PDB file of C-alpha atoms in Angstrom:
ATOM      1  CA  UNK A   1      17.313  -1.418  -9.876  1.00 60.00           C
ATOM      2  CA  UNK A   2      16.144   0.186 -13.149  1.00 86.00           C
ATOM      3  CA  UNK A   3      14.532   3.180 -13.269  1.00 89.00           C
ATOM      4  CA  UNK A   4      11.359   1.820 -15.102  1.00 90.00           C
ATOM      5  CA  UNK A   5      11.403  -1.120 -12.426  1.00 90.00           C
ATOM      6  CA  UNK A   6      11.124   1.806  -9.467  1.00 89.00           C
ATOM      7  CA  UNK A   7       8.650   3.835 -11.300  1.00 89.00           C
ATOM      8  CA  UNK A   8       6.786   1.040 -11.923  1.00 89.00           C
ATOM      9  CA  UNK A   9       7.244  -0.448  -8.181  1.00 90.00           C
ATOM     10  CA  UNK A  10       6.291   3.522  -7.169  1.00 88.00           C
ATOM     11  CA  UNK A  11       2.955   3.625  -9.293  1.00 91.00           C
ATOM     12  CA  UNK A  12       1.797   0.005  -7.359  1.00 89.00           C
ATOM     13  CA  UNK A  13       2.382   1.398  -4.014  1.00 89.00           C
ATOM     14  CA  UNK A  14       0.757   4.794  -4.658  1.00 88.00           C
ATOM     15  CA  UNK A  15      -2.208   2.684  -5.871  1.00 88.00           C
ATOM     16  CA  UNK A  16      -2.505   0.345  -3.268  1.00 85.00           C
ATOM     17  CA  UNK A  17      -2.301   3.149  -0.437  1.00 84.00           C
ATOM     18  CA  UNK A  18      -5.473   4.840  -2.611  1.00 83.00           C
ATOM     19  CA  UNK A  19      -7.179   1.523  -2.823  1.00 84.00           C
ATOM     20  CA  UNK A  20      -6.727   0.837   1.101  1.00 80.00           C
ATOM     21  CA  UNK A  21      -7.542   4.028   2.497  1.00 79.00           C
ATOM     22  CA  UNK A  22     -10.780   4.296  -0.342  1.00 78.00           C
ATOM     23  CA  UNK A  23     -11.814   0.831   1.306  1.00 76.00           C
ATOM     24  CA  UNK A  24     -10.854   1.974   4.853  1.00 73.00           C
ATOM     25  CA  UNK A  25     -13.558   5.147   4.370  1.00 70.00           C
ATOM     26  CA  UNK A  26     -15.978   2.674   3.107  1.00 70.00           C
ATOM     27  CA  UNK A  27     -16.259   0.345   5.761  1.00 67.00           C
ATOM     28  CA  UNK A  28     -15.406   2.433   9.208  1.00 62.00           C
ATOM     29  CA  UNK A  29     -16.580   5.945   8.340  1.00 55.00           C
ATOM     30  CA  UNK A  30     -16.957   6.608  12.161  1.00 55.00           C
ATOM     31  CA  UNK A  31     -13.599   5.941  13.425  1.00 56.00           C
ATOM     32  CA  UNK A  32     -10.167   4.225  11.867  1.00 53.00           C
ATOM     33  CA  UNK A  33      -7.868   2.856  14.073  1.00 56.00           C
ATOM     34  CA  UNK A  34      -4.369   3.714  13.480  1.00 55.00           C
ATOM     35  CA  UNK A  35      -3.006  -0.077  14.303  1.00 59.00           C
ATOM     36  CA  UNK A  36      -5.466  -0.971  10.970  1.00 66.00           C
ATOM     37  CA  UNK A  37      -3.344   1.554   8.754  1.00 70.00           C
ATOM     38  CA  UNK A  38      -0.087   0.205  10.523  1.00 71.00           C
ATOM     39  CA  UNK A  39      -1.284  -3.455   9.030  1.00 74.00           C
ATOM     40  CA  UNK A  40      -1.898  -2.403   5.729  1.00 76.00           C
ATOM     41  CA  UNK A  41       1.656  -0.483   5.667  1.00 78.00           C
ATOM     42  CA  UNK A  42       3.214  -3.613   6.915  1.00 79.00           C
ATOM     43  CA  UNK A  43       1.275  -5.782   3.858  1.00 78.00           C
ATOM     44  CA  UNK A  44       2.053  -3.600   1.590  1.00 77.00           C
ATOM     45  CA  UNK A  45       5.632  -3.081   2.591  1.00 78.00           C
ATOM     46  CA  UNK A  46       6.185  -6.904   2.589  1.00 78.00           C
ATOM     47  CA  UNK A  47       4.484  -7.108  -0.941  1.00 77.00           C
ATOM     48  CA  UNK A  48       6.238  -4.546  -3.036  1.00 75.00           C
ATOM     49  CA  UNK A  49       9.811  -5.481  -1.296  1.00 75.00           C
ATOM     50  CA  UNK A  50       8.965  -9.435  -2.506  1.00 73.00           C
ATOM     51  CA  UNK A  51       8.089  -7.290  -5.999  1.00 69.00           C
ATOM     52  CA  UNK A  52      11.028  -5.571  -6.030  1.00 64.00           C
ATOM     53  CA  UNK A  53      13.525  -8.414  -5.211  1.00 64.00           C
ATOM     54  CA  UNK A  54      11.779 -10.631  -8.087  1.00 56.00           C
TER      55      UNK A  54
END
């Protein structure tokens, strides 16, 4: 894997953890769950990997 093609891959997870914990604040300011956080790791895991092996 290229260096450009990590750095890249990097920048889109970075951003998608910031976008999914700024929605996560937005809509259960009381209390998050941990399983919720768990889910979005998993999505986002399962995403950049299918990015990656493109």
């Amino acid at each position: 894997m290229s260096t450009k093609k990590f750095l890249i891959t990097l920048f889109a997870v970075i951003f998608g953890f910031a976008i999914v914990f700024s929605l996560v604040k937005v809509f259960k300011p009381s209390k998050v769950e941990l399983s919720n956080y768990e889910e979005y790791a998993e999505y986002i895991n399962a995403f950049t990997s299918g990015y990656i092996s493109r």
